[in-house]
Short mmCIF file of C-alpha atoms and ligand atoms in Angstrom, two decimals:
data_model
loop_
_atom_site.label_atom_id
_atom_site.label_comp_id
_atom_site.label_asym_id
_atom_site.label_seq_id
_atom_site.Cartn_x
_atom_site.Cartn_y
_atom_site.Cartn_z
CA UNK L 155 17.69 44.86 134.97
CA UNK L 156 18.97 42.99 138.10
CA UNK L 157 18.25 39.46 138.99
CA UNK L 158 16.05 39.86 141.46
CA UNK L 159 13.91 42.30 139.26
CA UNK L 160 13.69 39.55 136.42
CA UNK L 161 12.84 37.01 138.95
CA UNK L 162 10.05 39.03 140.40
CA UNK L 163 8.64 40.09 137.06
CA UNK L 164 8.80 35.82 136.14
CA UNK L 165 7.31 35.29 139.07
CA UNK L 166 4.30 37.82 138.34
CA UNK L 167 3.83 37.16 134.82
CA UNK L 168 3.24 33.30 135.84
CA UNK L 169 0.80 34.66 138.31
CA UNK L 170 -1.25 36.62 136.05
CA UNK L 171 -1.22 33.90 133.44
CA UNK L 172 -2.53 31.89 135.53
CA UNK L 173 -5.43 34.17 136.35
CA UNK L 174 -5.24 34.02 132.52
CA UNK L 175 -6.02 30.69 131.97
CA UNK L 176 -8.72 30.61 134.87
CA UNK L 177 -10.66 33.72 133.40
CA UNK L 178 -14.34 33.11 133.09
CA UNK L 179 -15.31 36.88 131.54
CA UNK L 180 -16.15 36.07 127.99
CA UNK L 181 -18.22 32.71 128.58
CA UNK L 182 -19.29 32.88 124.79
CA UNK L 183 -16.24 33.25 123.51
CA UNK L 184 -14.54 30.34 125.76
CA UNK L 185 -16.40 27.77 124.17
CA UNK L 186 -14.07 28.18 121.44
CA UNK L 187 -10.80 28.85 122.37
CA UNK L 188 -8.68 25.94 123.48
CA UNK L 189 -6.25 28.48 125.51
CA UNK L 190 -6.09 31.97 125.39
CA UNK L 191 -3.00 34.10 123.88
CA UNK L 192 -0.30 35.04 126.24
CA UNK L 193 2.70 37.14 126.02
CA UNK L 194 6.08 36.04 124.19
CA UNK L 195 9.54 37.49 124.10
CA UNK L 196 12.05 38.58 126.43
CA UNK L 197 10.89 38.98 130.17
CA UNK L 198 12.74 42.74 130.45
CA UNK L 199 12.14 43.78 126.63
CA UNK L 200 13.25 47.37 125.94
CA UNK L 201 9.96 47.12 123.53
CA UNK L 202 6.59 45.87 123.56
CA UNK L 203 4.33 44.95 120.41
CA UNK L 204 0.83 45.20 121.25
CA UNK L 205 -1.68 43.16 118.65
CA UNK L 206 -5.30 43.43 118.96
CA UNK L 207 -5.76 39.42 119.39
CA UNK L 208 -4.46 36.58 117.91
CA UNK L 209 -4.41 36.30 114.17
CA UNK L 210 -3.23 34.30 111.04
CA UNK L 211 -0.14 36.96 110.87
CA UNK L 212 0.93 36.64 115.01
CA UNK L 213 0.50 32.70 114.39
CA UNK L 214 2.24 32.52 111.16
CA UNK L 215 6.03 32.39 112.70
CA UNK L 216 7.61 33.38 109.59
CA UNK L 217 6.13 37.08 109.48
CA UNK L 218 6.49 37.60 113.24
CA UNK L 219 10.04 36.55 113.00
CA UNK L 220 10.05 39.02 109.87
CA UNK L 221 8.65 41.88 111.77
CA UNK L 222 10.03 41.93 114.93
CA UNK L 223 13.50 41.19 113.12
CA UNK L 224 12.55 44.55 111.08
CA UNK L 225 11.44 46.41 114.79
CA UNK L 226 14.58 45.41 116.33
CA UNK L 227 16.56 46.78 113.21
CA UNK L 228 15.45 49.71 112.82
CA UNK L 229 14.77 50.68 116.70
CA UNK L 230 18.41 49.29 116.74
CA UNK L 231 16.95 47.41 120.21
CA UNK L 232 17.89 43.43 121.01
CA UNK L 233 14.68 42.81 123.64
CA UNK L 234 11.22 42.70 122.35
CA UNK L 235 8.05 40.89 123.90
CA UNK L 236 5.19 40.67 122.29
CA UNK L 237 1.57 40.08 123.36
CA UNK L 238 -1.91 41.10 122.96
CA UNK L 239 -5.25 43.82 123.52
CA UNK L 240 -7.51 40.31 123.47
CA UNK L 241 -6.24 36.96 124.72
CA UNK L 242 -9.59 34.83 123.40
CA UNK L 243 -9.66 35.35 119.56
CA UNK L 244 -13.82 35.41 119.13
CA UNK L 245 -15.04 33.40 115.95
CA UNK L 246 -18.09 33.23 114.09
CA UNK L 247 -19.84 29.85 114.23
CA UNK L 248 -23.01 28.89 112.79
CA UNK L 249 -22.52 25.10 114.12
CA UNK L 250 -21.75 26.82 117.89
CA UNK L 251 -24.38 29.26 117.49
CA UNK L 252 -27.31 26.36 118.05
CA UNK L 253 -26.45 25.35 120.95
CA UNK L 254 -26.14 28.48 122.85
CA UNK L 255 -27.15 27.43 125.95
CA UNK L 256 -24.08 25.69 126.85
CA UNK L 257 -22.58 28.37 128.80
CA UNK L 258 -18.66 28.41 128.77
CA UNK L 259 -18.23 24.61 128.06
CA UNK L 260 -15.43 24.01 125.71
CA UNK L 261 -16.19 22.59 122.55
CA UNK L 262 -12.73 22.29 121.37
CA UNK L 263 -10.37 19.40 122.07
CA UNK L 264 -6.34 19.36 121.75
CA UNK L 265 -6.08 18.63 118.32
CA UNK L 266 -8.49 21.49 117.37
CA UNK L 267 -11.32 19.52 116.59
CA UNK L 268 -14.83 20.32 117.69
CA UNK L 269 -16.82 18.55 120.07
CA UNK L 270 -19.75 19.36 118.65
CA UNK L 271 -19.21 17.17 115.15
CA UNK L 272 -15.64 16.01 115.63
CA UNK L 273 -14.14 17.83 112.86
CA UNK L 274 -11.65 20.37 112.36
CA UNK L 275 -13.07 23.80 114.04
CA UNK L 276 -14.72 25.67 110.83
CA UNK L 277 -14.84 28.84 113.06
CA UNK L 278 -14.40 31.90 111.03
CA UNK L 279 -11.97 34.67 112.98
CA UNK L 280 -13.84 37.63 113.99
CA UNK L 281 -12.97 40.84 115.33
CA UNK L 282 -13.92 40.87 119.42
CA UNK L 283 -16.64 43.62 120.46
CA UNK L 284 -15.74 46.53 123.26
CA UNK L 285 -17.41 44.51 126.27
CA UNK L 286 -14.45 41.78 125.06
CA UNK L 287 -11.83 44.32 124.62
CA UNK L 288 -13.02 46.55 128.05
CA UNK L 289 -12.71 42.44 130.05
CA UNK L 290 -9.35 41.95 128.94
CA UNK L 291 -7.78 45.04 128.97
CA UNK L 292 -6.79 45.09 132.74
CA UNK L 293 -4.58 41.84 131.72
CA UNK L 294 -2.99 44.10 129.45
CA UNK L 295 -2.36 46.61 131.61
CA UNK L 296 -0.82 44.56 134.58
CA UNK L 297 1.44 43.25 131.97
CA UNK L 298 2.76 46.86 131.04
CA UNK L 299 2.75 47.46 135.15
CA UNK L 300 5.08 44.54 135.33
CA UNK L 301 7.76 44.73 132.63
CA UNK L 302 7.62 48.74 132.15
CA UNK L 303 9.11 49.03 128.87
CA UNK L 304 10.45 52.00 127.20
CA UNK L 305 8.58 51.58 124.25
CA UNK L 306 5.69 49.86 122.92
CA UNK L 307 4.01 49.81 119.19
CA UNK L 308 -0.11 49.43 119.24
CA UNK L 309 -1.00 47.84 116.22
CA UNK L 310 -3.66 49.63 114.99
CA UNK L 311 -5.91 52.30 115.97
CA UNK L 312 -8.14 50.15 117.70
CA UNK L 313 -5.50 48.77 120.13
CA UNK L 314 -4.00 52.79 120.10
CA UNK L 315 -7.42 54.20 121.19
CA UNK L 316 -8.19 51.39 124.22
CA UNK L 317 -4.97 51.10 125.52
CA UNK L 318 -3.90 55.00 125.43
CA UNK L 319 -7.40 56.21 127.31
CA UNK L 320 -6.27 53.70 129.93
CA UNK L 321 -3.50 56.12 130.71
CA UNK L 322 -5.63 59.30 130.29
CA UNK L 323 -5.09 59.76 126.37
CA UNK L 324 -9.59 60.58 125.46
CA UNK L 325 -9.07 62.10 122.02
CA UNK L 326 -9.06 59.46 118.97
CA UNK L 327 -5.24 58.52 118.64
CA UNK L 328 -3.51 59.35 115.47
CA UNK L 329 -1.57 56.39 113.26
CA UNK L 330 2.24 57.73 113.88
CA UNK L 331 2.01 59.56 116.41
CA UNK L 332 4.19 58.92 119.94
CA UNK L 333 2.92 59.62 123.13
CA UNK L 334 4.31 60.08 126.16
CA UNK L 335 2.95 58.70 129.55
CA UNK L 336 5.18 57.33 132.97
CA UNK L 337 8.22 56.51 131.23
CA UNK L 338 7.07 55.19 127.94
CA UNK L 339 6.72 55.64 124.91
CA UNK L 340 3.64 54.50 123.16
CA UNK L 341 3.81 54.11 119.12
CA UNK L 342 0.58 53.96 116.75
CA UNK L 343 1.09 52.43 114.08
CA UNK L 344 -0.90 50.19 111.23
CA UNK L 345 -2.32 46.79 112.07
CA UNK L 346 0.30 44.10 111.60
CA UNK L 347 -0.73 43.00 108.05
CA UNK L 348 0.71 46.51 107.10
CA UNK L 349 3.23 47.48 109.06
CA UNK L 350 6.10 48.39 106.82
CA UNK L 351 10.02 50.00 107.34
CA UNK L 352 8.74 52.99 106.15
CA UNK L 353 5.96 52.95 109.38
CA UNK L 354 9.04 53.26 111.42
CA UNK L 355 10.66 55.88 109.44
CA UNK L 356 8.09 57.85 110.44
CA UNK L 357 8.07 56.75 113.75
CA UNK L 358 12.18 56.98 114.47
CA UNK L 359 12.42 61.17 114.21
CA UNK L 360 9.75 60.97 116.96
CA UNK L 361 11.44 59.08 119.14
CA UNK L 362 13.12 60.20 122.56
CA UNK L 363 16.10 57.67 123.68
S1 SF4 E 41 -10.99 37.42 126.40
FE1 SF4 E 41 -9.82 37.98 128.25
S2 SF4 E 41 -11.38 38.66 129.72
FE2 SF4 E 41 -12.45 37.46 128.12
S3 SF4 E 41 -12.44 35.31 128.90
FE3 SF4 E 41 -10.62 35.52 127.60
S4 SF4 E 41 -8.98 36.07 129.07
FE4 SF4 E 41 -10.95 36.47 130.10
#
C-alpha cells in the first residue's frame, strides 16, 4: 500500500469513528456502555477478524494475542486488524431496567461504576438482538469499504450470516466454508471461544492466494 493510500484510509477510519462515538441508534443500550468497540490492528491488514461484539475473550489480551498470533501463523500473513459486527456490547440489568425512562443517558462513569448506585456495573453481557446488529452493520461495512482486505474470518455463524447477505450471500452460511465476493475472501469459522489450529486446517486448502 502507498502512503497516500494509508493516509487516506487513517484519515477515514478517524472519520467514521467519530460518527462512532456520536451514534445515537441503540439509545437502550447506550446507557451502558462507556464507549463503544472500535477496530484494532494494522491500518492495511492483509486480514480482518470479525467478532460479533465485545466479549471477555476480545478483552482478555492474552487470548487475542494467542489467536491472532495462531491466524498469522498459520495464514503465514504479518497484518491483521481486528474489529467487530456490534460496537455497544448490550447487558442485562435489573438495576437499569427501573428506570427506563431515561432515554440514552449514560449511567456509567470512567472507572466503570454506575451512576445509578455508585458501584461497580453488575451488568450481565448479553447477546445484542437483529434491530442492534441491522444499526451497526453499515459501520462494519464502511470499515471493509475502507481497508479492503484480502481476507477476513467471521466468528461465528451469526456474524457469517449478517455480514455475507450484505454482499448478496441469502442462504444460511456454512462454518468452514470460503466465499468469494469483490476481492475477498470471507472465512466462517467458530465463535472465538473455539476457534482452534485445526479451524484453519480446514480453512487453508480453501484458500486462493
Ligand atoms: S450499537 Fe452501533 S448502531 Fe447501536 S448505538 Fe452503538 S454504535 Fe450506534
Amino acid at each position: 500500500m502507498t502512503t497516500g493510500n494509508r493516509e487516506t484510509n487513517i484519515r477515514r477510519v478517524i472519520d467514521m469513528e467519530d460518527r462512532i462515538s456520536r451514534c445515537r441508534r441503540c439509545p437502550s443500550l447506550l446507557q451502558c456502555v462507556r464507549k463503544p468497540s472500535m477496530g484494532k490492528g494494522e491500518l492495511d491488514p492483509e486480514m480482518i477478524m470479525v467478532f460479533e461484539s465485545e466479549s471477555a475473550f476480545v478483552r482478555d489480551i492474552d487470548r487475542i494475542i494467542k489467536l491472532r498470533n495462531l491466524i498469522k501463523n498459520e495464514f503465514k500473513l504479518q497484518r491483521l486488524y481486528h474489529t467487530f459486527m456490534v460496537r455497544c456490547q448490550p447487558k442485562a440489568c435489573t438495576i437499569r431496567q427501573n428506570f427506563s425512562d431515561y432515554g440514552d443517558t449514560r449511567f456509567l462513569d470512567k472507572e466503570h461504576n454506575c451512576l445509578l448506585n455508585n458501584q461497580k456495573c453488575q451488568g450481565i453481557p448479553i447477546r445484542s438482538n437483529n434491530e442492534e446488529i441491522l444499526a451497526c452493520l453499515p459501520f462494519l461495512i464502511e470499515e471493509l469499504e475502507i481497508l479492503k482486505p484480502h481476507y477476513l474470518i467471521l466468528f461465528g455463524e451469526r456474524v457469517g450470516n449478517f455480514v455475507l447477505k450484505s454482499f448478496g450471500y441469502f442462504e444460511p452460511v456454512k462454518l468452514g466454508q470460503i466465499y468469494k465476493n469483490d476481492g475477498m475472501q470471507f472465512m466462517v469459522a467458530p465463535v472465538e471461544e473455539d476457534f482452534q489450529a485445526d479451524d484453519c486446517h480446514k480453512l487453508l486448502p480453501l484458500v486462493v492466494s
